[in-house]
Amino acid sequence: MSGFSPVDPPAAEAVEPALVAVNEHLKSYKAAWDELVDSWLVVRIGDPQWVYKWRLQAEERMKASGKSGMTAEQIADFVSRFIPAYSAYLPGLYAAGPTTARSGRTLIIEVDQNRSPVPEQPAPVV
């Protein structure tokens, strides 16, 4: 949640009622954590749904190396818990940068669904 800014409570509730509590905690998160950050790296993605595929790939690699990993159903359950926060907070992060961003201290890299940098990078927001 580092760098995320709270949204209006009705906007949080519209995405997911449970986000109202998260949103309230974000108000103190900036002072507690974000102000300790000197520089930011933001990895911008085109679609938060890509996270499902990425988690599946990571779990498959773990299993291939002999470690235990989640099933596809467990992955879907796990990742689905984060998607509401991404939906609520990523637009603000991408538009305004992290909460404590300072000029020249934030690098935003946009990646495609294969995790490769896209040819045209977004303009700096700060």
mmCIF file of N, CA and C in Angstrom:
data_model
loop_
_atom_site.group_PDB
_atom_site.id
_atom_site.type_symbol
_atom_site.label_atom_id
_atom_site.label_comp_id
_atom_site.label_asym_id
_atom_site.label_seq_id
_atom_site.Cartn_x
_atom_site.Cartn_y
_atom_site.Cartn_z
ATOM 1 N N MET A 1 0.822 -1.188 0.000
ATOM 2 C CA MET A 1 0.000 0.000 0.000
ATOM 3 C C MET A 1 0.869 1.255 0.000
ATOM 4 N N SER A 2 2.163 1.093 0.080
ATOM 5 C CA SER A 2 3.024 2.267 0.078
ATOM 6 C C SER A 2 2.797 3.106 -1.166
ATOM 7 N N GLY A 3 2.660 4.403 -0.943
ATOM 8 C CA GLY A 3 2.476 5.333 -2.042
ATOM 9 C C GLY A 3 1.041 5.573 -2.433
ATOM 10 N N PHE A 4 0.133 4.704 -2.029
ATOM 11 C CA PHE A 4 -1.274 4.894 -2.372
ATOM 12 C C PHE A 4 -1.863 6.026 -1.541
ATOM 13 N N SER A 5 -2.696 6.823 -2.176
ATOM 14 C CA SER A 5 -3.417 7.887 -1.479
ATOM 15 C C SER A 5 -4.853 7.451 -1.245
ATOM 16 N N PRO A 6 -5.425 7.800 -0.098
ATOM 17 C CA PRO A 6 -6.826 7.450 0.128
ATOM 18 C C PRO A 6 -7.728 8.154 -0.880
ATOM 19 N N VAL A 7 -8.840 7.528 -1.176
ATOM 20 C CA VAL A 7 -9.847 8.112 -2.064
ATOM 21 C C VAL A 7 -11.029 8.543 -1.200
ATOM 22 N N ASP A 8 -11.976 9.230 -1.798
ATOM 23 C CA ASP A 8 -13.179 9.590 -1.049
ATOM 24 C C ASP A 8 -13.851 8.311 -0.544
ATOM 25 N N PRO A 9 -14.315 8.287 0.702
ATOM 26 C CA PRO A 9 -14.934 7.076 1.246
ATOM 27 C C PRO A 9 -16.029 6.475 0.359
ATOM 28 N N PRO A 10 -16.924 7.276 -0.246
ATOM 29 C CA PRO A 10 -17.922 6.656 -1.119
ATOM 30 C C PRO A 10 -17.296 5.947 -2.331
ATOM 31 N N ALA A 11 -16.180 6.478 -2.824
ATOM 32 C CA ALA A 11 -15.501 5.829 -3.954
ATOM 33 C C ALA A 11 -14.912 4.494 -3.520
ATOM 34 N N ALA A 12 -14.333 4.450 -2.333
ATOM 35 C CA ALA A 12 -13.792 3.189 -1.813
ATOM 36 C C ALA A 12 -14.908 2.168 -1.627
ATOM 37 N N GLU A 13 -16.008 2.610 -1.048
ATOM 38 C CA GLU A 13 -17.132 1.701 -0.803
ATOM 39 C C GLU A 13 -17.733 1.191 -2.104
ATOM 40 N N ALA A 14 -17.735 2.029 -3.137
ATOM 41 C CA ALA A 14 -18.291 1.622 -4.430
ATOM 42 C C ALA A 14 -17.476 0.498 -5.058
ATOM 43 N N VAL A 15 -16.172 0.500 -4.822
ATOM 44 C CA VAL A 15 -15.317 -0.568 -5.347
ATOM 45 C C VAL A 15 -15.487 -1.833 -4.523
ATOM 46 N N GLU A 16 -15.439 -1.672 -3.204
ATOM 47 C CA GLU A 16 -15.538 -2.816 -2.291
ATOM 48 C C GLU A 16 -15.801 -2.272 -0.888
ATOM 49 N N PRO A 17 -16.917 -2.631 -0.272
ATOM 50 C CA PRO A 17 -17.223 -2.099 1.058
ATOM 51 C C PRO A 17 -16.096 -2.273 2.083
ATOM 52 N N ALA A 18 -15.355 -3.365 1.999
ATOM 53 C CA ALA A 18 -14.261 -3.590 2.952
ATOM 54 C C ALA A 18 -13.125 -2.584 2.780
ATOM 55 N N LEU A 19 -13.064 -1.913 1.642
ATOM 56 C CA LEU A 19 -12.011 -0.923 1.417
ATOM 57 C C LEU A 19 -12.193 0.335 2.254
ATOM 58 N N VAL A 20 -13.354 0.543 2.804
ATOM 59 C CA VAL A 20 -13.578 1.735 3.629
ATOM 60 C C VAL A 20 -12.588 1.746 4.798
ATOM 61 N N ALA A 21 -12.396 0.611 5.442
ATOM 62 C CA ALA A 21 -11.443 0.526 6.560
ATOM 63 C C ALA A 21 -10.011 0.704 6.065
ATOM 64 N N VAL A 22 -9.675 0.064 4.962
ATOM 65 C CA VAL A 22 -8.336 0.218 4.378
ATOM 66 C C VAL A 22 -8.090 1.679 4.048
ATOM 67 N N ASN A 23 -9.063 2.291 3.428
ATOM 68 C CA ASN A 23 -8.966 3.690 3.030
ATOM 69 C C ASN A 23 -8.704 4.584 4.245
ATOM 70 N N GLU A 24 -9.375 4.296 5.341
ATOM 71 C CA GLU A 24 -9.182 5.090 6.563
ATOM 72 C C GLU A 24 -7.756 4.933 7.086
ATOM 73 N N HIS A 25 -7.233 3.714 7.044
ATOM 74 C CA HIS A 25 -5.864 3.470 7.520
ATOM 75 C C HIS A 25 -4.824 4.131 6.619
ATOM 76 N N LEU A 26 -5.123 4.276 5.347
ATOM 77 C CA LEU A 26 -4.178 4.930 4.440
ATOM 78 C C LEU A 26 -3.890 6.370 4.859
ATOM 79 N N LYS A 27 -4.813 6.985 5.545
ATOM 80 C CA LYS A 27 -4.620 8.376 5.969
ATOM 81 C C LYS A 27 -3.407 8.511 6.892
ATOM 82 N N SER A 28 -3.160 7.519 7.720
ATOM 83 C CA SER A 28 -2.004 7.574 8.622
ATOM 84 C C SER A 28 -0.775 6.881 8.042
ATOM 85 N N TYR A 29 -0.956 6.134 6.985
ATOM 86 C CA TYR A 29 0.142 5.379 6.387
ATOM 87 C C TYR A 29 1.233 6.305 5.867
ATOM 88 N N LYS A 30 0.839 7.432 5.305
ATOM 89 C CA LYS A 30 1.814 8.371 4.748
ATOM 90 C C LYS A 30 2.814 8.793 5.818
ATOM 91 N N ALA A 31 2.333 9.238 6.954
ATOM 92 C CA ALA A 31 3.222 9.692 8.020
ATOM 93 C C ALA A 31 4.005 8.531 8.632
ATOM 94 N N ALA A 32 3.382 7.369 8.721
ATOM 95 C CA ALA A 32 4.019 6.222 9.366
ATOM 96 C C ALA A 32 5.107 5.589 8.506
ATOM 97 N N TRP A 33 4.902 5.557 7.188
ATOM 98 C CA TRP A 33 5.827 4.832 6.317
ATOM 99 C C TRP A 33 6.322 5.641 5.136
ATOM 100 N N ASP A 34 5.406 6.228 4.399
ATOM 101 C CA ASP A 34 5.778 6.840 3.126
ATOM 102 C C ASP A 34 6.771 7.988 3.280
ATOM 103 N N GLU A 35 6.708 8.712 4.388
ATOM 104 C CA GLU A 35 7.642 9.819 4.576
ATOM 105 C C GLU A 35 9.070 9.339 4.810
ATOM 106 N N LEU A 36 9.259 8.048 5.036
ATOM 107 C CA LEU A 36 10.592 7.476 5.192
ATOM 108 C C LEU A 36 11.234 7.143 3.847
ATOM 109 N N VAL A 37 10.474 7.258 2.766
ATOM 110 C CA VAL A 37 10.956 6.898 1.432
ATOM 111 C C VAL A 37 11.588 8.120 0.772
ATOM 112 N N ASP A 38 12.835 7.961 0.329
ATOM 113 C CA ASP A 38 13.539 9.057 -0.343
ATOM 114 C C ASP A 38 13.211 9.122 -1.827
ATOM 115 N N SER A 39 13.079 7.953 -2.449
ATOM 116 C CA SER A 39 12.812 7.864 -3.886
ATOM 117 C C SER A 39 11.820 6.737 -4.124
ATOM 118 N N TRP A 40 11.102 6.844 -5.232
ATOM 119 C CA TRP A 40 10.068 5.857 -5.549
ATOM 120 C C TRP A 40 10.327 5.229 -6.910
ATOM 121 N N LEU A 41 10.009 3.946 -7.016
ATOM 122 C CA LEU A 41 9.940 3.250 -8.295
ATOM 123 C C LEU A 41 8.524 2.708 -8.397
ATOM 124 N N VAL A 42 7.793 3.164 -9.394
ATOM 125 C CA VAL A 42 6.422 2.715 -9.615
ATOM 126 C C VAL A 42 6.421 1.872 -10.879
ATOM 127 N N VAL A 43 5.964 0.631 -10.773
ATOM 128 C CA VAL A 43 5.802 -0.223 -11.944
ATOM 129 C C VAL A 43 4.342 -0.114 -12.356
ATOM 130 N N ARG A 44 4.135 0.519 -13.494
ATOM 131 C CA ARG A 44 2.774 0.764 -13.991
ATOM 132 C C ARG A 44 2.363 -0.396 -14.899
ATOM 133 N N ILE A 45 1.149 -0.895 -14.679
ATOM 134 C CA ILE A 45 0.644 -1.992 -15.502
ATOM 135 C C ILE A 45 -0.637 -1.550 -16.201
ATOM 136 N N GLY A 46 -0.866 -2.128 -17.366
ATOM 137 C CA GLY A 46 -2.036 -1.754 -18.149
ATOM 138 C C GLY A 46 -3.330 -2.333 -17.615
ATOM 139 N N ASP A 47 -3.242 -3.464 -16.926
ATOM 140 C CA ASP A 47 -4.451 -4.132 -16.453
ATOM 141 C C ASP A 47 -4.131 -4.930 -15.189
ATOM 142 N N PRO A 48 -4.717 -4.583 -14.060
ATOM 143 C CA PRO A 48 -4.448 -5.332 -12.831
ATOM 144 C C PRO A 48 -4.791 -6.821 -12.932
ATOM 145 N N GLN A 49 -5.616 -7.197 -13.879
ATOM 146 C CA GLN A 49 -5.953 -8.613 -14.048
ATOM 147 C C GLN A 49 -4.727 -9.441 -14.436
ATOM 148 N N TRP A 50 -3.698 -8.800 -14.958
ATOM 149 C CA TRP A 50 -2.466 -9.517 -15.308
ATOM 150 C C TRP A 50 -1.849 -10.175 -14.083
ATOM 151 N N VAL A 51 -2.138 -9.680 -12.905
ATOM 152 C CA VAL A 51 -1.555 -10.213 -11.674
ATOM 153 C C VAL A 51 -1.927 -11.684 -11.498
ATOM 154 N N TYR A 52 -3.111 -12.076 -11.933
ATOM 155 C CA TYR A 52 -3.504 -13.494 -11.844
ATOM 156 C C TYR A 52 -2.513 -14.362 -12.611
ATOM 157 N N LYS A 53 -2.230 -13.979 -13.845
ATOM 158 C CA LYS A 53 -1.302 -14.736 -14.698
ATOM 159 C C LYS A 53 0.096 -14.753 -14.078
ATOM 160 N N TRP A 54 0.544 -13.621 -13.597
ATOM 161 C CA TRP A 54 1.884 -13.542 -13.011
ATOM 162 C C TRP A 54 2.016 -14.419 -11.779
ATOM 163 N N ARG A 55 0.995 -14.433 -10.927
ATOM 164 C CA ARG A 55 1.048 -15.274 -9.728
ATOM 165 C C ARG A 55 1.028 -16.751 -10.123
ATOM 166 N N LEU A 56 0.215 -17.099 -11.139
ATOM 167 C CA LEU A 56 0.172 -18.477 -11.623
ATOM 168 C C LEU A 56 1.546 -18.903 -12.125
ATOM 169 N N GLN A 57 2.205 -18.053 -12.901
ATOM 170 C CA GLN A 57 3.540 -18.368 -13.407
ATOM 171 C C GLN A 57 4.528 -18.577 -12.263
ATOM 172 N N ALA A 58 4.465 -17.732 -11.260
ATOM 173 C CA ALA A 58 5.375 -17.860 -10.118
ATOM 174 C C ALA A 58 5.135 -19.172 -9.372
ATOM 175 N N GLU A 59 3.882 -19.515 -9.189
ATOM 176 C CA GLU A 59 3.563 -20.761 -8.489
ATOM 177 C C GLU A 59 4.011 -21.972 -9.301
ATOM 178 N N GLU A 60 3.845 -21.913 -10.621
ATOM 179 C CA GLU A 60 4.281 -23.020 -11.476
ATOM 180 C C GLU A 60 5.798 -23.188 -11.410
ATOM 181 N N ARG A 61 6.542 -22.084 -11.369
ATOM 182 C CA ARG A 61 8.003 -22.164 -11.248
ATOM 183 C C ARG A 61 8.401 -22.769 -9.899
ATOM 184 N N MET A 62 7.689 -22.399 -8.847
ATOM 185 C CA MET A 62 7.995 -22.975 -7.535
ATOM 186 C C MET A 62 7.765 -24.482 -7.552
ATOM 187 N N LYS A 63 6.642 -24.890 -8.124
ATOM 188 C CA LYS A 63 6.338 -26.325 -8.185
ATOM 189 C C LYS A 63 7.378 -27.060 -9.021
ATOM 190 N N ALA A 64 7.806 -26.450 -10.130
ATOM 191 C CA ALA A 64 8.802 -27.075 -11.000
ATOM 192 C C ALA A 64 10.146 -27.240 -10.289
ATOM 193 N N SER A 65 10.413 -26.396 -9.307
ATOM 194 C CA SER A 65 11.673 -26.492 -8.565
ATOM 195 C C SER A 65 11.549 -27.401 -7.340
ATOM 196 N N GLY A 66 10.389 -28.065 -7.208
ATOM 197 C CA GLY A 66 10.199 -29.006 -6.117
ATOM 198 C C GLY A 66 9.570 -28.422 -4.866
ATOM 199 N N LYS A 67 9.230 -27.166 -4.914
ATOM 200 C CA LYS A 67 8.586 -26.531 -3.761
ATOM 201 C C LYS A 67 7.077 -26.649 -3.898
ATOM 202 N N SER A 68 6.381 -26.425 -2.800
ATOM 203 C CA SER A 68 4.921 -26.453 -2.879
ATOM 204 C C SER A 68 4.431 -25.123 -3.434
ATOM 205 N N GLY A 69 3.247 -25.154 -3.998
ATOM 206 C CA GLY A 69 2.664 -23.939 -4.561
ATOM 207 C C GLY A 69 1.153 -24.029 -4.535
ATOM 208 N N MET A 70 0.531 -22.892 -4.758
ATOM 209 C CA MET A 70 -0.929 -22.825 -4.739
ATOM 210 C C MET A 70 -1.525 -23.409 -6.015
ATOM 211 N N THR A 71 -2.746 -23.895 -5.896
ATOM 212 C CA THR A 71 -3.507 -24.336 -7.056
ATOM 213 C C THR A 71 -4.065 -23.104 -7.771
ATOM 214 N N ALA A 72 -4.590 -23.303 -8.963
ATOM 215 C CA ALA A 72 -5.193 -22.194 -9.708
ATOM 216 C C ALA A 72 -6.336 -21.565 -8.913
ATOM 217 N N GLU A 73 -7.114 -22.392 -8.229
ATOM 218 C CA GLU A 73 -8.224 -21.876 -7.433
ATOM 219 C C GLU A 73 -7.716 -21.060 -6.242
ATOM 220 N N GLN A 74 -6.663 -21.533 -5.600
ATOM 221 C CA GLN A 74 -6.085 -20.794 -4.474
ATOM 222 C C GLN A 74 -5.489 -19.466 -4.937
ATOM 223 N N ILE A 75 -4.867 -19.485 -6.107
ATOM 224 C CA ILE A 75 -4.305 -18.256 -6.674
ATOM 225 C C ILE A 75 -5.415 -17.252 -6.938
ATOM 226 N N ALA A 76 -6.493 -17.719 -7.553
ATOM 227 C CA ALA A 76 -7.617 -16.821 -7.852
ATOM 228 C C ALA A 76 -8.162 -16.209 -6.568
ATOM 229 N N ASP A 77 -8.298 -17.027 -5.528
ATOM 230 C CA ASP A 77 -8.793 -16.523 -4.248
ATOM 231 C C ASP A 77 -7.824 -15.504 -3.649
ATOM 232 N N PHE A 78 -6.543 -15.813 -3.680
ATOM 233 C CA PHE A 78 -5.515 -14.941 -3.108
ATOM 234 C C PHE A 78 -5.449 -13.600 -3.843
ATOM 235 N N VAL A 79 -5.312 -13.644 -5.149
ATOM 236 C CA VAL A 79 -5.150 -12.415 -5.934
ATOM 237 C C VAL A 79 -6.418 -11.569 -5.894
ATOM 238 N N SER A 80 -7.575 -12.217 -5.875
ATOM 239 C CA SER A 80 -8.831 -11.455 -5.881
ATOM 240 C C SER A 80 -8.964 -10.550 -4.656
ATOM 241 N N ARG A 81 -8.212 -10.834 -3.615
ATOM 242 C CA ARG A 81 -8.252 -9.994 -2.411
ATOM 243 C C ARG A 81 -7.562 -8.648 -2.625
ATOM 244 N N PHE A 82 -6.638 -8.579 -3.594
ATOM 245 C CA PHE A 82 -5.889 -7.352 -3.856
ATOM 246 C C PHE A 82 -6.499 -6.505 -4.964
ATOM 247 N N ILE A 83 -7.237 -7.119 -5.864
ATOM 248 C CA ILE A 83 -7.771 -6.413 -7.034
ATOM 249 C C ILE A 83 -8.622 -5.200 -6.650
ATOM 250 N N PRO A 84 -9.489 -5.266 -5.641
ATOM 251 C CA PRO A 84 -10.251 -4.058 -5.293
ATOM 252 C C PRO A 84 -9.351 -2.872 -4.927
ATOM 253 N N ALA A 85 -8.284 -3.125 -4.190
ATOM 254 C CA ALA A 85 -7.368 -2.030 -3.839
ATOM 255 C C ALA A 85 -6.690 -1.484 -5.082
ATOM 256 N N TYR A 86 -6.274 -2.364 -5.973
ATOM 257 C CA TYR A 86 -5.668 -1.890 -7.223
ATOM 258 C C TYR A 86 -6.660 -1.027 -7.991
ATOM 259 N N SER A 87 -7.901 -1.469 -8.056
ATOM 260 C CA SER A 87 -8.927 -0.713 -8.788
ATOM 261 C C SER A 87 -9.154 0.662 -8.169
ATOM 262 N N ALA A 88 -9.127 0.734 -6.859
ATOM 263 C CA ALA A 88 -9.392 2.000 -6.174
ATOM 264 C C ALA A 88 -8.194 2.942 -6.181
ATOM 265 N N TYR A 89 -6.993 2.406 -6.022
ATOM 266 C CA TYR A 89 -5.840 3.269 -5.750
ATOM 267 C C TYR A 89 -4.850 3.443 -6.897
ATOM 268 N N LEU A 90 -4.781 2.507 -7.831
ATOM 269 C CA LEU A 90 -3.813 2.672 -8.920
ATOM 270 C C LEU A 90 -4.072 3.901 -9.784
ATOM 271 N N PRO A 91 -5.319 4.229 -10.128
ATOM 272 C CA PRO A 91 -5.508 5.440 -10.954
ATOM 273 C C PRO A 91 -4.895 6.693 -10.320
ATOM 274 N N GLY A 92 -5.059 6.858 -9.027
ATOM 275 C CA GLY A 92 -4.471 8.012 -8.347
ATOM 276 C C GLY A 92 -2.955 7.951 -8.312
ATOM 277 N N LEU A 93 -2.414 6.761 -8.095
ATOM 278 C CA LEU A 93 -0.962 6.588 -8.089
ATOM 279 C C LEU A 93 -0.377 6.934 -9.447
ATOM 280 N N TYR A 94 -1.022 6.446 -10.496
ATOM 281 C CA TYR A 94 -0.519 6.710 -11.845
ATOM 282 C C TYR A 94 -0.682 8.174 -12.243
ATOM 283 N N ALA A 95 -1.732 8.817 -11.778
ATOM 284 C CA ALA A 95 -2.001 10.206 -12.165
ATOM 285 C C ALA A 95 -1.172 11.214 -11.375
ATOM 286 N N ALA A 96 -0.978 10.966 -10.085
ATOM 287 C CA ALA A 96 -0.329 11.966 -9.233
ATOM 288 C C ALA A 96 0.989 11.498 -8.628
ATOM 289 N N GLY A 97 1.314 10.225 -8.803
ATOM 290 C CA GLY A 97 2.521 9.697 -8.188
ATOM 291 C C GLY A 97 2.266 9.281 -6.752
ATOM 292 N N PRO A 98 3.291 8.732 -6.111
ATOM 293 C CA PRO A 98 3.160 8.313 -4.721
ATOM 294 C C PRO A 98 2.892 9.496 -3.789
ATOM 295 N N THR A 99 2.441 9.188 -2.601
ATOM 296 C CA THR A 99 2.031 10.224 -1.649
ATOM 297 C C THR A 99 3.121 11.239 -1.345
ATOM 298 N N THR A 100 4.363 10.795 -1.230
ATOM 299 C CA THR A 100 5.450 11.701 -0.854
ATOM 300 C C THR A 100 6.429 11.932 -1.996
ATOM 301 N N ALA A 101 5.966 11.775 -3.219
ATOM 302 C CA ALA A 101 6.849 11.948 -4.375
ATOM 303 C C ALA A 101 7.383 13.373 -4.438
ATOM 304 N N ARG A 102 8.671 13.454 -4.779
ATOM 305 C CA ARG A 102 9.307 14.754 -4.967
ATOM 306 C C ARG A 102 9.894 14.804 -6.372
ATOM 307 N N SER A 103 9.992 15.980 -6.905
ATOM 308 C CA SER A 103 10.500 16.175 -8.258
ATOM 309 C C SER A 103 11.861 15.493 -8.431
ATOM 310 N N GLY A 104 11.961 14.706 -9.487
ATOM 311 C CA GLY A 104 13.203 14.025 -9.795
ATOM 312 C C GLY A 104 13.501 12.811 -8.940
ATOM 313 N N ARG A 105 12.582 12.405 -8.082
ATOM 314 C CA ARG A 105 12.827 11.284 -7.167
ATOM 315 C C ARG A 105 11.839 10.138 -7.362
ATOM 316 N N THR A 106 11.137 10.145 -8.512
ATOM 317 C CA THR A 106 10.176 9.081 -8.803
ATOM 318 C C THR A 106 10.417 8.575 -10.216
ATOM 319 N N LEU A 107 10.609 7.279 -10.343
ATOM 320 C CA LEU A 107 10.763 6.647 -11.647
ATOM 321 C C LEU A 107 9.539 5.770 -11.870
ATOM 322 N N ILE A 108 8.839 6.011 -12.960
ATOM 323 C CA ILE A 108 7.679 5.192 -13.315
ATOM 324 C C ILE A 108 8.034 4.421 -14.574
ATOM 325 N N ILE A 109 7.940 3.113 -14.488
ATOM 326 C CA ILE A 109 8.212 2.245 -15.629
ATOM 327 C C ILE A 109 6.941 1.478 -15.929
ATOM 328 N N GLU A 110 6.465 1.594 -17.153
ATOM 329 C CA GLU A 110 5.283 0.832 -17.554
ATOM 330 C C GLU A 110 5.736 -0.472 -18.186
ATOM 331 N N VAL A 111 5.086 -1.560 -17.790
ATOM 332 C CA VAL A 111 5.402 -2.871 -18.345
ATOM 333 C C VAL A 111 4.167 -3.461 -19.010
ATOM 334 N N ASP A 112 4.417 -4.365 -19.959
ATOM 335 C CA ASP A 112 3.316 -5.053 -20.625
ATOM 336 C C ASP A 112 2.975 -6.323 -19.848
ATOM 337 N N GLN A 113 2.068 -7.101 -20.392
ATOM 338 C CA GLN A 113 1.625 -8.284 -19.643
ATOM 339 C C GLN A 113 2.692 -9.372 -19.540
ATOM 340 N N ASN A 114 3.799 -9.221 -20.296
ATOM 341 C CA ASN A 114 4.926 -10.144 -20.170
ATOM 342 C C ASN A 114 6.001 -9.600 -19.238
ATOM 343 N N ARG A 115 5.695 -8.506 -18.576
ATOM 344 C CA ARG A 115 6.578 -7.817 -17.633
ATOM 345 C C ARG A 115 7.745 -7.115 -18.315
ATOM 346 N N SER A 116 7.633 -6.886 -19.598
ATOM 347 C CA SER A 116 8.676 -6.166 -20.338
ATOM 348 C C SER A 116 8.317 -4.689 -20.414
ATOM 349 N N PRO A 117 9.310 -3.802 -20.316
ATOM 350 C CA PRO A 117 9.011 -2.371 -20.445
ATOM 351 C C PRO A 117 8.384 -2.070 -21.804
ATOM 352 N N VAL A 118 7.387 -1.216 -21.808
ATOM 353 C CA VAL A 118 6.762 -0.820 -23.072
ATOM 354 C C VAL A 118 7.652 0.224 -23.740
ATOM 355 N N PRO A 119 7.622 0.287 -25.086
ATOM 356 C CA PRO A 119 8.508 1.219 -25.799
ATOM 357 C C PRO A 119 8.300 2.687 -25.419
ATOM 358 N N GLU A 120 7.061 3.103 -25.262
ATOM 359 C CA GLU A 120 6.774 4.500 -24.920
ATOM 360 C C GLU A 120 6.416 4.569 -23.444
ATOM 361 N N GLN A 121 7.291 5.157 -22.662
ATOM 362 C CA GLN A 121 7.071 5.245 -21.222
ATOM 363 C C GLN A 121 6.219 6.467 -20.882
ATOM 364 N N PRO A 122 5.452 6.383 -19.790
ATOM 365 C CA PRO A 122 4.614 7.521 -19.391
ATOM 366 C C PRO A 122 5.472 8.718 -18.991
ATOM 367 N N ALA A 123 4.917 9.884 -19.183
ATOM 368 C CA ALA A 123 5.603 11.103 -18.757
ATOM 369 C C ALA A 123 5.657 11.145 -17.234
ATOM 370 N N PRO A 124 6.706 11.728 -16.687
ATOM 371 C CA PRO A 124 6.767 11.845 -15.223
ATOM 372 C C PRO A 124 5.581 12.635 -14.691
ATOM 373 N N VAL A 125 5.080 12.225 -13.545
ATOM 374 C CA VAL A 125 3.954 12.937 -12.936
ATOM 375 C C VAL A 125 4.439 13.951 -11.913
ATOM 376 N N VAL A 126 5.668 13.811 -11.495
ATOM 377 C CA VAL A 126 6.211 14.731 -10.492
ATOM 378 C C VAL A 126 7.515 15.290 -11.009
#
